Amino acid sequence: MSMLTPPGMGGKYRITGDKYPRMRRPSGRRRIVLAAIAALAVAGLLGWGSLQLIDVFGGEDEASAASGTKGCVTTQQSDAARQRNQQKQQQRQQRKPLPEPAQIKVNVLNATPRGGLAKETADELKKRGFAIGKVGNATKAYDKKVEGPGIVLGPKSATDTALPVLATQVAGAQRQTDTRKGGEIDLILGSRFKDLAKKEDADKALAALAKPAPAPSPSADGKTC
């Protein structure tokens, strides 16, 4: 066994044996660093979890608020809509009363290549109470140029009176005005015309035209849903 003295010991300590003792550095600093890192990681996880909870509950509140806004109309909006409907009803009341079918003189004109269509239609309109004027072919301006079921044509003065009344007899008919004088109106039969509307359906349309549906009223909580 040899006697060994580590350098720097100055001979103060003597060590016997053939190996140096294991010299370990103090571990206190390492523990402090690891503890700090762990604390930061825990704080980060807690912060991230808090943000996720805020997003979840905040999103639910926003979604419920949005659905409530979309589902119902606010009081101010319902009031504005009610005022508009009242104005429309007042305008309708101020208009001229709708004429009876017997007060409407109709010229039935055929714009299709099918023969006899104008006469058949005129006969049916006469049965329904309309006064019949001219019956024949359409002018060159409309002959074979009307693609829909037909056109109800008359003066501007008949826009809200005779034209809508006659239009109830032909489903899908267009309403047009021209510069003519007098109260006669034309029913120009188009290429898609098959027959007049069923009398039951035409009567219902006339009733709805004479008595429009009332405006919806808001609910008790001040909202119209």
C-alpha atoms as a PDB file:
ATOM      1  CA  MET A   1       0.000   0.000   0.000  1.00  0.00           C
ATOM      2  CA  SER A   2       1.538   3.343  -1.046  1.00  0.00           C
ATOM      3  CA  MET A   3       0.939   6.649   0.612  1.00  0.00           C
ATOM      4  CA  LEU A   4      -0.742   9.179  -1.742  1.00  0.00           C
ATOM      5  CA  THR A   5      -1.417  12.831  -1.173  1.00  0.00           C
ATOM      6  CA  PRO A   6      -3.739  14.657  -3.610  1.00  0.00           C
ATOM      7  CA  PRO A   7      -2.306  17.826  -5.154  1.00  0.00           C
ATOM      8  CA  GLY A   8      -3.146  21.019  -3.317  1.00  0.00           C
ATOM      9  CA  MET A   9      -3.667  19.342  -0.015  1.00  0.00           C
ATOM     10  CA  GLY A  10      -0.338  20.619   1.208  1.00  0.00           C
ATOM     11  CA  GLY A  11       0.333  17.412   2.986  1.00  0.00           C
ATOM     12  CA  LYS A  12      -2.302  18.150   5.505  1.00  0.00           C
ATOM     13  CA  TYR A  13      -4.254  15.034   4.756  1.00  0.00           C
ATOM     14  CA  ARG A  14      -2.853  11.646   4.123  1.00  0.00           C
ATOM     15  CA  ILE A  15      -4.709   9.009   2.266  1.00  0.00           C
ATOM     16  CA  THR A  16      -3.808   5.440   2.362  1.00  0.00           C
ATOM     17  CA  GLY A  17      -4.664   2.958  -0.350  1.00  0.00           C
ATOM     18  CA  ASP A  18      -4.264   2.752  -4.083  1.00  0.00           C
ATOM     19  CA  LYS A  19      -7.415   4.882  -5.125  1.00  0.00           C
ATOM     20  CA  TYR A  20      -8.422   8.527  -4.734  1.00  0.00           C
ATOM     21  CA  PRO A  21     -11.587   9.242  -2.759  1.00  0.00           C
ATOM     22  CA  ARG A  22     -14.629  10.307  -4.843  1.00  0.00           C
ATOM     23  CA  MET A  23     -14.936  14.097  -4.799  1.00  0.00           C
ATOM     24  CA  ARG A  24     -18.570  15.284  -5.398  1.00  0.00           C
ATOM     25  CA  ARG A  25     -19.611  18.849  -6.164  1.00  0.00           C
ATOM     26  CA  PRO A  26     -22.229  20.446  -4.025  1.00  0.00           C
ATOM     27  CA  SER A  27     -25.721  19.594  -5.421  1.00  0.00           C
ATOM     28  CA  GLY A  28     -27.717  22.450  -3.835  1.00  0.00           C
ATOM     29  CA  ARG A  29     -27.552  24.720  -6.944  1.00  0.00           C
ATOM     30  CA  ARG A  30     -28.731  21.949  -9.235  1.00  0.00           C
ATOM     31  CA  ARG A  31     -31.724  21.294  -7.015  1.00  0.00           C
ATOM     32  CA  ILE A  32     -32.657  24.968  -7.029  1.00  0.00           C
ATOM     33  CA  VAL A  33     -32.495  25.111 -10.855  1.00  0.00           C
ATOM     34  CA  LEU A  34     -34.604  21.970 -11.275  1.00  0.00           C
ATOM     35  CA  ALA A  35     -37.155  23.244  -8.789  1.00  0.00           C
ATOM     36  CA  ALA A  36     -37.431  26.546 -10.657  1.00  0.00           C
ATOM     37  CA  ILE A  37     -37.928  24.775 -13.987  1.00  0.00           C
ATOM     38  CA  ALA A  38     -40.611  22.538 -12.513  1.00  0.00           C
ATOM     39  CA  ALA A  39     -42.403  25.551 -10.994  1.00  0.00           C
ATOM     40  CA  LEU A  40     -42.405  27.347 -14.341  1.00  0.00           C
ATOM     41  CA  ALA A  41     -43.789  24.261 -16.097  1.00  0.00           C
ATOM     42  CA  VAL A  42     -46.616  23.912 -13.544  1.00  0.00           C
ATOM     43  CA  ALA A  43     -47.463  27.620 -13.850  1.00  0.00           C
ATOM     44  CA  GLY A  44     -47.581  27.322 -17.643  1.00  0.00           C
ATOM     45  CA  LEU A  45     -49.907  24.338 -17.496  1.00  0.00           C
ATOM     46  CA  LEU A  46     -52.226  26.104 -15.054  1.00  0.00           C
ATOM     47  CA  GLY A  47     -52.342  29.210 -17.248  1.00  0.00           C
ATOM     48  CA  TRP A  48     -53.078  27.200 -20.383  1.00  0.00           C
ATOM     49  CA  GLY A  49     -55.873  25.312 -18.615  1.00  0.00           C
ATOM     50  CA  SER A  50     -57.419  28.584 -17.416  1.00  0.00           C
ATOM     51  CA  LEU A  51     -57.433  29.950 -20.967  1.00  0.00           C
ATOM     52  CA  GLN A  52     -59.149  26.806 -22.229  1.00  0.00           C
ATOM     53  CA  LEU A  53     -61.868  27.105 -19.581  1.00  0.00           C
ATOM     54  CA  ILE A  54     -62.415  30.770 -20.438  1.00  0.00           C
ATOM     55  CA  ASP A  55     -62.714  29.911 -24.141  1.00  0.00           C
ATOM     56  CA  VAL A  56     -65.213  27.120 -23.447  1.00  0.00           C
ATOM     57  CA  PHE A  57     -67.538  29.067 -21.157  1.00  0.00           C
ATOM     58  CA  GLY A  58     -67.075  32.320 -23.046  1.00  0.00           C
ATOM     59  CA  GLY A  59     -67.889  30.555 -26.312  1.00  0.00           C
ATOM     60  CA  GLU A  60     -71.078  29.129 -24.817  1.00  0.00           C
ATOM     61  CA  ASP A  61     -72.176  32.584 -23.679  1.00  0.00           C
ATOM     62  CA  GLU A  62     -71.448  34.080 -27.080  1.00  0.00           C
ATOM     63  CA  ALA A  63     -73.246  31.227 -28.846  1.00  0.00           C
ATOM     64  CA  SER A  64     -76.314  31.585 -26.636  1.00  0.00           C
ATOM     65  CA  ALA A  65     -76.316  35.347 -27.131  1.00  0.00           C
ATOM     66  CA  ALA A  66     -75.988  34.922 -30.899  1.00  0.00           C
ATOM     67  CA  SER A  67     -78.755  32.346 -31.042  1.00  0.00           C
ATOM     68  CA  GLY A  68     -81.001  34.606 -29.022  1.00  0.00           C
ATOM     69  CA  THR A  69     -80.289  37.500 -31.365  1.00  0.00           C
ATOM     70  CA  LYS A  70     -80.950  35.419 -34.461  1.00  0.00           C
ATOM     71  CA  GLY A  71     -83.974  33.587 -33.085  1.00  0.00           C
ATOM     72  CA  CYS A  72     -86.039  36.632 -32.184  1.00  0.00           C
ATOM     73  CA  VAL A  73     -86.421  40.171 -33.438  1.00  0.00           C
ATOM     74  CA  THR A  74     -85.841  42.968 -30.958  1.00  0.00           C
ATOM     75  CA  THR A  75     -88.647  45.230 -29.806  1.00  0.00           C
ATOM     76  CA  GLN A  76     -87.444  48.125 -31.925  1.00  0.00           C
ATOM     77  CA  GLN A  77     -87.338  45.985 -35.043  1.00  0.00           C
ATOM     78  CA  SER A  78     -90.802  44.557 -34.381  1.00  0.00           C
ATOM     79  CA  ASP A  79     -92.171  48.053 -33.800  1.00  0.00           C
ATOM     80  CA  ALA A  80     -90.693  49.241 -37.097  1.00  0.00           C
ATOM     81  CA  ALA A  81     -92.143  46.219 -38.916  1.00  0.00           C
ATOM     82  CA  ARG A  82     -95.554  46.811 -37.335  1.00  0.00           C
ATOM     83  CA  GLN A  83     -95.486  50.446 -38.426  1.00  0.00           C
ATOM     84  CA  ARG A  84     -94.625  49.443 -41.987  1.00  0.00           C
ATOM     85  CA  ASN A  85     -97.483  46.930 -42.048  1.00  0.00           C
ATOM     86  CA  GLN A  86     -99.880  49.551 -40.698  1.00  0.00           C
ATOM     87  CA  GLN A  87     -98.787  51.962 -43.404  1.00  0.00           C
ATOM     88  CA  LYS A  88     -99.357  49.300 -46.059  1.00  0.00           C
ATOM     89  CA  GLN A  89    -102.808  48.565 -44.691  1.00  0.00           C
ATOM     90  CA  GLN A  90    -103.645  52.268 -44.691  1.00  0.00           C
ATOM     91  CA  GLN A  91    -102.477  52.538 -48.280  1.00  0.00           C
ATOM     92  CA  ARG A  92    -104.644  49.570 -49.237  1.00  0.00           C
ATOM     93  CA  GLN A  93    -107.624  51.122 -47.512  1.00  0.00           C
ATOM     94  CA  GLN A  94    -107.028  54.373 -49.376  1.00  0.00           C
ATOM     95  CA  ARG A  95    -106.953  52.588 -52.738  1.00  0.00           C
ATOM     96  CA  LYS A  96    -109.965  52.199 -54.902  1.00  0.00           C
ATOM     97  CA  PRO A  97    -112.128  49.200 -54.037  1.00  0.00           C
ATOM     98  CA  LEU A  98    -111.576  46.147 -56.188  1.00  0.00           C
ATOM     99  CA  PRO A  99    -114.053  45.873 -59.040  1.00  0.00           C
ATOM    100  CA  GLU A 100    -116.405  42.961 -59.412  1.00  0.00           C
ATOM    101  CA  PRO A 101    -115.724  40.606 -62.378  1.00  0.00           C
ATOM    102  CA  ALA A 102    -118.825  41.951 -64.115  1.00  0.00           C
ATOM    103  CA  GLN A 103    -117.250  45.426 -64.069  1.00  0.00           C
ATOM    104  CA  ILE A 104    -114.140  44.228 -65.932  1.00  0.00           C
ATOM    105  CA  LYS A 105    -114.248  43.995 -69.715  1.00  0.00           C
ATOM    106  CA  VAL A 106    -111.669  41.479 -70.975  1.00  0.00           C
ATOM    107  CA  ASN A 107    -110.302  41.051 -74.490  1.00  0.00           C
ATOM    108  CA  VAL A 108    -109.097  37.451 -74.836  1.00  0.00           C
ATOM    109  CA  LEU A 109    -106.268  37.178 -77.363  1.00  0.00           C
ATOM    110  CA  ASN A 110    -104.506  33.999 -78.466  1.00  0.00           C
ATOM    111  CA  ALA A 111    -100.705  34.231 -78.917  1.00  0.00           C
ATOM    112  CA  THR A 112    -100.285  30.468 -79.458  1.00  0.00           C
ATOM    113  CA  PRO A 113    -100.633  28.330 -82.608  1.00  0.00           C
ATOM    114  CA  ARG A 114    -103.548  26.381 -81.047  1.00  0.00           C
ATOM    115  CA  GLY A 115    -106.835  27.233 -82.703  1.00  0.00           C
ATOM    116  CA  GLY A 116    -109.982  28.017 -80.720  1.00  0.00           C
ATOM    117  CA  LEU A 117    -108.097  28.614 -77.444  1.00  0.00           C
ATOM    118  CA  ALA A 118    -109.226  32.220 -77.093  1.00  0.00           C
ATOM    119  CA  LYS A 119    -112.919  31.370 -77.533  1.00  0.00           C
ATOM    120  CA  GLU A 120    -112.804  28.496 -75.020  1.00  0.00           C
ATOM    121  CA  THR A 121    -111.121  30.734 -72.453  1.00  0.00           C
ATOM    122  CA  ALA A 122    -113.517  33.619 -73.101  1.00  0.00           C
ATOM    123  CA  ASP A 123    -116.531  31.343 -72.601  1.00  0.00           C
ATOM    124  CA  GLU A 124    -115.187  30.150 -69.248  1.00  0.00           C
ATOM    125  CA  LEU A 125    -114.423  33.710 -68.101  1.00  0.00           C
ATOM    126  CA  LYS A 126    -117.970  34.699 -69.033  1.00  0.00           C
ATOM    127  CA  LYS A 127    -119.301  31.896 -66.832  1.00  0.00           C
ATOM    128  CA  ARG A 128    -117.260  33.310 -63.980  1.00  0.00           C
ATOM    129  CA  GLY A 129    -118.900  36.695 -64.360  1.00  0.00           C
ATOM    130  CA  PHE A 130    -116.417  38.674 -66.458  1.00  0.00           C
ATOM    131  CA  ALA A 131    -117.576  40.874 -69.325  1.00  0.00           C
ATOM    132  CA  ILE A 132    -116.038  39.767 -72.616  1.00  0.00           C
ATOM    133  CA  GLY A 133    -114.848  42.122 -75.343  1.00  0.00           C
ATOM    134  CA  LYS A 134    -112.787  41.112 -78.359  1.00  0.00           C
ATOM    135  CA  VAL A 135    -111.901  37.458 -78.912  1.00  0.00           C
ATOM    136  CA  GLY A 136    -109.241  36.526 -81.451  1.00  0.00           C
ATOM    137  CA  ASN A 137    -105.543  36.334 -82.205  1.00  0.00           C
ATOM    138  CA  ALA A 138    -102.897  38.492 -80.533  1.00  0.00           C
ATOM    139  CA  THR A 139    -101.180  41.307 -82.404  1.00  0.00           C
ATOM    140  CA  LYS A 140     -97.775  40.840 -84.036  1.00  0.00           C
ATOM    141  CA  ALA A 141     -96.094  42.359 -80.994  1.00  0.00           C
ATOM    142  CA  TYR A 142     -97.210  39.344 -78.918  1.00  0.00           C
ATOM    143  CA  ASP A 143     -98.088  36.591 -81.398  1.00  0.00           C
ATOM    144  CA  LYS A 144     -96.010  33.488 -80.534  1.00  0.00           C
ATOM    145  CA  LYS A 145     -93.787  35.648 -78.317  1.00  0.00           C
ATOM    146  CA  VAL A 146     -95.375  35.009 -74.924  1.00  0.00           C
ATOM    147  CA  GLU A 147     -93.488  32.113 -73.339  1.00  0.00           C
ATOM    148  CA  GLY A 148     -95.334  31.982 -70.020  1.00  0.00           C
ATOM    149  CA  PRO A 149     -98.977  31.156 -69.288  1.00  0.00           C
ATOM    150  CA  GLY A 150    -100.109  34.608 -70.310  1.00  0.00           C
ATOM    151  CA  ILE A 151    -100.045  38.376 -69.852  1.00  0.00           C
ATOM    152  CA  VAL A 152    -102.698  40.535 -68.209  1.00  0.00           C
ATOM    153  CA  LEU A 153    -102.344  43.897 -69.941  1.00  0.00           C
ATOM    154  CA  GLY A 154    -104.171  47.140 -69.205  1.00  0.00           C
ATOM    155  CA  PRO A 155    -103.870  50.852 -68.401  1.00  0.00           C
ATOM    156  CA  LYS A 156    -101.866  52.134 -65.446  1.00  0.00           C
ATOM    157  CA  SER A 157    -105.093  53.052 -63.697  1.00  0.00           C
ATOM    158  CA  ALA A 158    -105.921  49.332 -63.484  1.00  0.00           C
ATOM    159  CA  THR A 159    -102.638  48.347 -61.783  1.00  0.00           C
ATOM    160  CA  ASP A 160    -104.230  47.811 -58.352  1.00  0.00           C
ATOM    161  CA  THR A 161    -107.791  47.104 -59.473  1.00  0.00           C
ATOM    162  CA  ALA A 162    -108.771  45.175 -62.589  1.00  0.00           C
ATOM    163  CA  LEU A 163    -105.367  43.657 -63.375  1.00  0.00           C
ATOM    164  CA  PRO A 164    -104.891  41.748 -60.078  1.00  0.00           C
ATOM    165  CA  VAL A 165    -108.521  40.589 -60.183  1.00  0.00           C
ATOM    166  CA  LEU A 166    -108.143  39.083 -63.661  1.00  0.00           C
ATOM    167  CA  ALA A 167    -104.694  37.686 -62.756  1.00  0.00           C
ATOM    168  CA  THR A 168    -106.326  35.441 -60.137  1.00  0.00           C
ATOM    169  CA  GLN A 169    -107.891  33.492 -63.018  1.00  0.00           C
ATOM    170  CA  VAL A 170    -104.557  32.603 -64.688  1.00  0.00           C
ATOM    171  CA  ALA A 171    -101.867  31.136 -62.453  1.00  0.00           C
ATOM    172  CA  GLY A 172     -98.455  32.597 -63.256  1.00  0.00           C
ATOM    173  CA  ALA A 173     -99.745  35.362 -65.529  1.00  0.00           C
ATOM    174  CA  GLN A 174     -97.623  38.500 -65.803  1.00  0.00           C
ATOM    175  CA  ARG A 175     -99.099  41.932 -65.201  1.00  0.00           C
ATOM    176  CA  GLN A 176     -98.174  44.746 -67.549  1.00  0.00           C
ATOM    177  CA  THR A 177     -99.466  48.221 -68.326  1.00  0.00           C
ATOM    178  CA  ASP A 178     -99.494  50.391 -71.444  1.00  0.00           C
ATOM    179  CA  THR A 179    -100.656  53.850 -72.463  1.00  0.00           C
ATOM    180  CA  ARG A 180    -104.161  52.894 -73.559  1.00  0.00           C
ATOM    181  CA  LYS A 181    -107.195  54.897 -72.604  1.00  0.00           C
ATOM    182  CA  GLY A 182    -110.300  53.341 -71.168  1.00  0.00           C
ATOM    183  CA  GLY A 183    -110.904  50.482 -68.780  1.00  0.00           C
ATOM    184  CA  GLU A 184    -110.668  47.423 -71.043  1.00  0.00           C
ATOM    185  CA  ILE A 185    -107.879  44.946 -70.321  1.00  0.00           C
ATOM    186  CA  ASP A 186    -106.352  42.151 -72.381  1.00  0.00           C
ATOM    187  CA  LEU A 187    -105.693  38.553 -71.479  1.00  0.00           C
ATOM    188  CA  ILE A 188    -102.983  37.360 -73.877  1.00  0.00           C
ATOM    189  CA  LEU A 189    -102.644  33.580 -73.760  1.00  0.00           C
ATOM    190  CA  GLY A 190     -99.031  32.345 -73.896  1.00  0.00           C
ATOM    191  CA  SER A 191     -97.377  29.132 -75.021  1.00  0.00           C
ATOM    192  CA  ARG A 192     -97.514  27.603 -71.514  1.00  0.00           C
ATOM    193  CA  PHE A 193    -101.197  28.292 -71.029  1.00  0.00           C
ATOM    194  CA  LYS A 194    -103.207  25.123 -70.478  1.00  0.00           C
ATOM    195  CA  ASP A 195    -106.360  26.241 -68.754  1.00  0.00           C
ATOM    196  CA  LEU A 196    -107.721  28.822 -66.352  1.00  0.00           C
ATOM    197  CA  ALA A 197    -107.120  28.304 -62.666  1.00  0.00           C
ATOM    198  CA  LYS A 198    -109.685  26.123 -60.936  1.00  0.00           C
ATOM    199  CA  LYS A 199    -112.652  28.195 -59.879  1.00  0.00           C
ATOM    200  CA  GLU A 200    -112.180  27.250 -56.219  1.00  0.00           C
ATOM    201  CA  ASP A 201    -108.565  28.402 -56.275  1.00  0.00           C
ATOM    202  CA  ALA A 202    -109.479  31.590 -58.140  1.00  0.00           C
ATOM    203  CA  ASP A 203    -112.219  32.394 -55.600  1.00  0.00           C
ATOM    204  CA  LYS A 204    -109.777  31.911 -52.714  1.00  0.00           C
ATOM    205  CA  ALA A 205    -107.257  34.188 -54.431  1.00  0.00           C
ATOM    206  CA  LEU A 206    -109.950  36.840 -54.914  1.00  0.00           C
ATOM    207  CA  ALA A 207    -110.945  36.631 -51.239  1.00  0.00           C
ATOM    208  CA  ALA A 208    -107.328  36.990 -50.126  1.00  0.00           C
ATOM    209  CA  LEU A 209    -106.909  39.923 -52.499  1.00  0.00           C
ATOM    210  CA  ALA A 210    -109.918  41.700 -51.016  1.00  0.00           C
ATOM    211  CA  LYS A 211    -108.977  40.997 -47.389  1.00  0.00           C
ATOM    212  CA  PRO A 212    -105.182  40.840 -46.916  1.00  0.00           C
ATOM    213  CA  ALA A 213    -103.854  39.025 -43.847  1.00  0.00           C
ATOM    214  CA  PRO A 214    -103.316  41.274 -40.764  1.00  0.00           C
ATOM    215  CA  ALA A 215     -99.801  42.081 -39.623  1.00  0.00           C
ATOM    216  CA  PRO A 216     -98.332  39.773 -36.937  1.00  0.00           C
ATOM    217  CA  SER A 217     -98.329  41.210 -33.399  1.00  0.00           C
ATOM    218  CA  PRO A 218     -95.312  40.961 -31.065  1.00  0.00           C
ATOM    219  CA  SER A 219     -95.289  38.515 -28.151  1.00  0.00           C
ATOM    220  CA  ALA A 220     -95.746  39.464 -24.516  1.00  0.00           C
ATOM    221  CA  ASP A 221     -91.995  39.859 -23.899  1.00  0.00           C
ATOM    222  CA  GLY A 222     -91.724  42.472 -26.643  1.00  0.00           C
ATOM    223  CA  LYS A 223     -90.170  40.182 -29.218  1.00  0.00           C
ATOM    224  CA  THR A 224     -91.507  38.605 -32.359  1.00  0.00           C
ATOM    225  CA  CYS A 225     -90.079  35.082 -32.685  1.00  0.00           C
END
